[in-house]
PDB file of C-alpha atoms in Angstrom:
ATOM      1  CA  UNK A   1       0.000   0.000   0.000  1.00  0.00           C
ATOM      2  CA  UNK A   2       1.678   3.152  -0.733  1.00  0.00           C
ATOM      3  CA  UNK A   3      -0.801   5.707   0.211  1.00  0.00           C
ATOM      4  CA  UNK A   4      -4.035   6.270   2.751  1.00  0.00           C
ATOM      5  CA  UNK A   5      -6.492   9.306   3.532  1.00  0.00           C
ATOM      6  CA  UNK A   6      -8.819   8.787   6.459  1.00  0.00           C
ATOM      7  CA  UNK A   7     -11.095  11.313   5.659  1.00  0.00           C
ATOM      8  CA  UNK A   8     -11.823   9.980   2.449  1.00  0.00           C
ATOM      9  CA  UNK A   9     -11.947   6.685   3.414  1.00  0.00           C
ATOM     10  CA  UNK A  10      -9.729   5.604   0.559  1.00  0.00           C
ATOM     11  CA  UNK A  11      -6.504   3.627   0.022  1.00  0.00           C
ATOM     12  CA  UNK A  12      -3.648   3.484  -2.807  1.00  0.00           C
ATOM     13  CA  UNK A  13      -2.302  -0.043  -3.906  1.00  0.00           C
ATOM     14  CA  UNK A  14       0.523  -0.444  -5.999  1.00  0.00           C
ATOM     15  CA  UNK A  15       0.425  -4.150  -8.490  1.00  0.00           C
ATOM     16  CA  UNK A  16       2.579  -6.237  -8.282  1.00  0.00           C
ATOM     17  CA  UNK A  17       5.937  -5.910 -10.445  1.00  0.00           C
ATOM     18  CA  UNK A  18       4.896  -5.841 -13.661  1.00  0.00           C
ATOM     19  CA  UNK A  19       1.248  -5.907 -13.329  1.00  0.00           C
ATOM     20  CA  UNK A  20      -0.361  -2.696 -14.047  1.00  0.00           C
ATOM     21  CA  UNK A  21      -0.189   0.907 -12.240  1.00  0.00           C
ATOM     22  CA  UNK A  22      -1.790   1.819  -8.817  1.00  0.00           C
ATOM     23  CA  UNK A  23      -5.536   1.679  -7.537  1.00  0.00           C
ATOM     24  CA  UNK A  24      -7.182   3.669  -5.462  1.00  0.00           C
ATOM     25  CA  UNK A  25      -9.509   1.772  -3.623  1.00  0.00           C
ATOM     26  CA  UNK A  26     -13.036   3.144  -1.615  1.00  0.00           C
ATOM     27  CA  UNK A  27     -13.502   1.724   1.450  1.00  0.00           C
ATOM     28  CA  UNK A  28     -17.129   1.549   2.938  1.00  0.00           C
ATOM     29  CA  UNK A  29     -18.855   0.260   6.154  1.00  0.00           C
ATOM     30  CA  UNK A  30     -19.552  -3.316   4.446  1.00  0.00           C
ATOM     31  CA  UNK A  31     -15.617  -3.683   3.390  1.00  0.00           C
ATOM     32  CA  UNK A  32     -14.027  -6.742   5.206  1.00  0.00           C
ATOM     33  CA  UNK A  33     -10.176  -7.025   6.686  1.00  0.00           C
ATOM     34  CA  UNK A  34      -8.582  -9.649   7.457  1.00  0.00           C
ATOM     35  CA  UNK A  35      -5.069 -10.078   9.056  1.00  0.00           C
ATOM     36  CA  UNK A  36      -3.837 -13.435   8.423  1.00  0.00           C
ATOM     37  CA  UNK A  37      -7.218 -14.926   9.266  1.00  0.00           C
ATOM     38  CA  UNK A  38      -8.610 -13.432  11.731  1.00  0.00           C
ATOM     39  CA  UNK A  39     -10.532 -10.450  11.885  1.00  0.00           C
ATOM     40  CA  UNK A  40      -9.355  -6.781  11.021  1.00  0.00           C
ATOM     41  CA  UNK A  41     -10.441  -3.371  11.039  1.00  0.00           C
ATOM     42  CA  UNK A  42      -9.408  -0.111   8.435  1.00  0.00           C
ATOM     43  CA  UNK A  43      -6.599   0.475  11.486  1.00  0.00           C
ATOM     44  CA  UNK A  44      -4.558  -2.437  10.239  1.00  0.00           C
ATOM     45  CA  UNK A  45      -3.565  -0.617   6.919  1.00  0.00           C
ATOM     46  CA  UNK A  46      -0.765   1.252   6.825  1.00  0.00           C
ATOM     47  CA  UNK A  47       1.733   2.583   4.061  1.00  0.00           C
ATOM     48  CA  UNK A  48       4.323  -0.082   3.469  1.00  0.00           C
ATOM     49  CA  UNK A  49       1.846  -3.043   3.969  1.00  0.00           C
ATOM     50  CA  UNK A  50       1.317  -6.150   1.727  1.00  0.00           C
ATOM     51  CA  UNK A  51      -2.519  -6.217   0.562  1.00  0.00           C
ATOM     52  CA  UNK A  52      -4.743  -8.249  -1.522  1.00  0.00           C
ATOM     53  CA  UNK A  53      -8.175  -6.500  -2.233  1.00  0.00           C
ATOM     54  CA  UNK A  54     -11.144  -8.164  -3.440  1.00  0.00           C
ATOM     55  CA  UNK A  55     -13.382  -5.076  -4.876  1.00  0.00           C
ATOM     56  CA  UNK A  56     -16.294  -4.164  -7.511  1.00  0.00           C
ATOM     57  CA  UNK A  57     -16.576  -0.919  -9.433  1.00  0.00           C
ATOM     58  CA  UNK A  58     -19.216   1.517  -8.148  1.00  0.00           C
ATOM     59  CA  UNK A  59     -19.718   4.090 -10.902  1.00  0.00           C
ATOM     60  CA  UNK A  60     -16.023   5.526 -11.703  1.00  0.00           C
ATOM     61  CA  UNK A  61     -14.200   4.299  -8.279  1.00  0.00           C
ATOM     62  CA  UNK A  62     -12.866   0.832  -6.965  1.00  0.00           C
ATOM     63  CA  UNK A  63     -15.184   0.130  -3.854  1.00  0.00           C
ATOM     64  CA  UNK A  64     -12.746  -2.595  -1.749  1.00  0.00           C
ATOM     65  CA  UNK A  65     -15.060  -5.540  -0.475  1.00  0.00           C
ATOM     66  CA  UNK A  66     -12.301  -7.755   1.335  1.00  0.00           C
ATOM     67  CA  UNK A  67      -9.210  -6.430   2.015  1.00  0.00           C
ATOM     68  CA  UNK A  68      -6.214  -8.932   3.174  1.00  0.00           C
ATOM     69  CA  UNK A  69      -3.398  -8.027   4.892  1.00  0.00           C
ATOM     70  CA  UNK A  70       0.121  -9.593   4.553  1.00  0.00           C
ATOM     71  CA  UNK A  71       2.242  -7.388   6.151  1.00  0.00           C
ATOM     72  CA  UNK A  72       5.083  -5.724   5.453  1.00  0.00           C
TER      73      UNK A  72
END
Protein backbone atom coordinates (compact mmCIF):
# COMPACT_ATOMS: atom_id res chain seq x y z
CA UNK A 1 0.00 0.00 0.00
CA UNK A 2 1.68 3.15 -0.73
CA UNK A 3 -0.80 5.71 0.21
CA UNK A 4 -4.03 6.27 2.75
CA UNK A 5 -6.49 9.31 3.53
CA UNK A 6 -8.82 8.79 6.46
CA UNK A 7 -11.10 11.31 5.66
CA UNK A 8 -11.82 9.98 2.45
CA UNK A 9 -11.95 6.69 3.41
CA UNK A 10 -9.73 5.60 0.56
CA UNK A 11 -6.50 3.63 0.02
CA UNK A 12 -3.65 3.48 -2.81
CA UNK A 13 -2.30 -0.04 -3.91
CA UNK A 14 0.52 -0.44 -6.00
CA UNK A 15 0.42 -4.15 -8.49
CA UNK A 16 2.58 -6.24 -8.28
CA UNK A 17 5.94 -5.91 -10.45
CA UNK A 18 4.90 -5.84 -13.66
CA UNK A 19 1.25 -5.91 -13.33
CA UNK A 20 -0.36 -2.70 -14.05
CA UNK A 21 -0.19 0.91 -12.24
CA UNK A 22 -1.79 1.82 -8.82
CA UNK A 23 -5.54 1.68 -7.54
CA UNK A 24 -7.18 3.67 -5.46
CA UNK A 25 -9.51 1.77 -3.62
CA UNK A 26 -13.04 3.14 -1.62
CA UNK A 27 -13.50 1.72 1.45
CA UNK A 28 -17.13 1.55 2.94
CA UNK A 29 -18.85 0.26 6.15
CA UNK A 30 -19.55 -3.32 4.45
CA UNK A 31 -15.62 -3.68 3.39
CA UNK A 32 -14.03 -6.74 5.21
CA UNK A 33 -10.18 -7.03 6.69
CA UNK A 34 -8.58 -9.65 7.46
CA UNK A 35 -5.07 -10.08 9.06
CA UNK A 36 -3.84 -13.44 8.42
CA UNK A 37 -7.22 -14.93 9.27
CA UNK A 38 -8.61 -13.43 11.73
CA UNK A 39 -10.53 -10.45 11.89
CA UNK A 40 -9.36 -6.78 11.02
CA UNK A 41 -10.44 -3.37 11.04
CA UNK A 42 -9.41 -0.11 8.43
CA UNK A 43 -6.60 0.47 11.49
CA UNK A 44 -4.56 -2.44 10.24
CA UNK A 45 -3.57 -0.62 6.92
CA UNK A 46 -0.76 1.25 6.83
CA UNK A 47 1.73 2.58 4.06
CA UNK A 48 4.32 -0.08 3.47
CA UNK A 49 1.85 -3.04 3.97
CA UNK A 50 1.32 -6.15 1.73
CA UNK A 51 -2.52 -6.22 0.56
CA UNK A 52 -4.74 -8.25 -1.52
CA UNK A 53 -8.18 -6.50 -2.23
CA UNK A 54 -11.14 -8.16 -3.44
CA UNK A 55 -13.38 -5.08 -4.88
CA UNK A 56 -16.29 -4.16 -7.51
CA UNK A 57 -16.58 -0.92 -9.43
CA UNK A 58 -19.22 1.52 -8.15
CA UNK A 59 -19.72 4.09 -10.90
CA UNK A 60 -16.02 5.53 -11.70
CA UNK A 61 -14.20 4.30 -8.28
CA UNK A 62 -12.87 0.83 -6.97
CA UNK A 63 -15.18 0.13 -3.85
CA UNK A 64 -12.75 -2.60 -1.75
CA UNK A 65 -15.06 -5.54 -0.47
CA UNK A 66 -12.30 -7.76 1.33
CA UNK A 67 -9.21 -6.43 2.02
CA UNK A 68 -6.21 -8.93 3.17
CA UNK A 69 -3.40 -8.03 4.89
CA UNK A 70 0.12 -9.59 4.55
CA UNK A 71 2.24 -7.39 6.15
CA UNK A 72 5.08 -5.72 5.45
Amino acid sequence: MTARNDVARNFTAAARRGRGRASTYQVTDKTRFVVGGAPGSWRDVSIGTVVQVRWHRAGSQRVADTVGIMGN
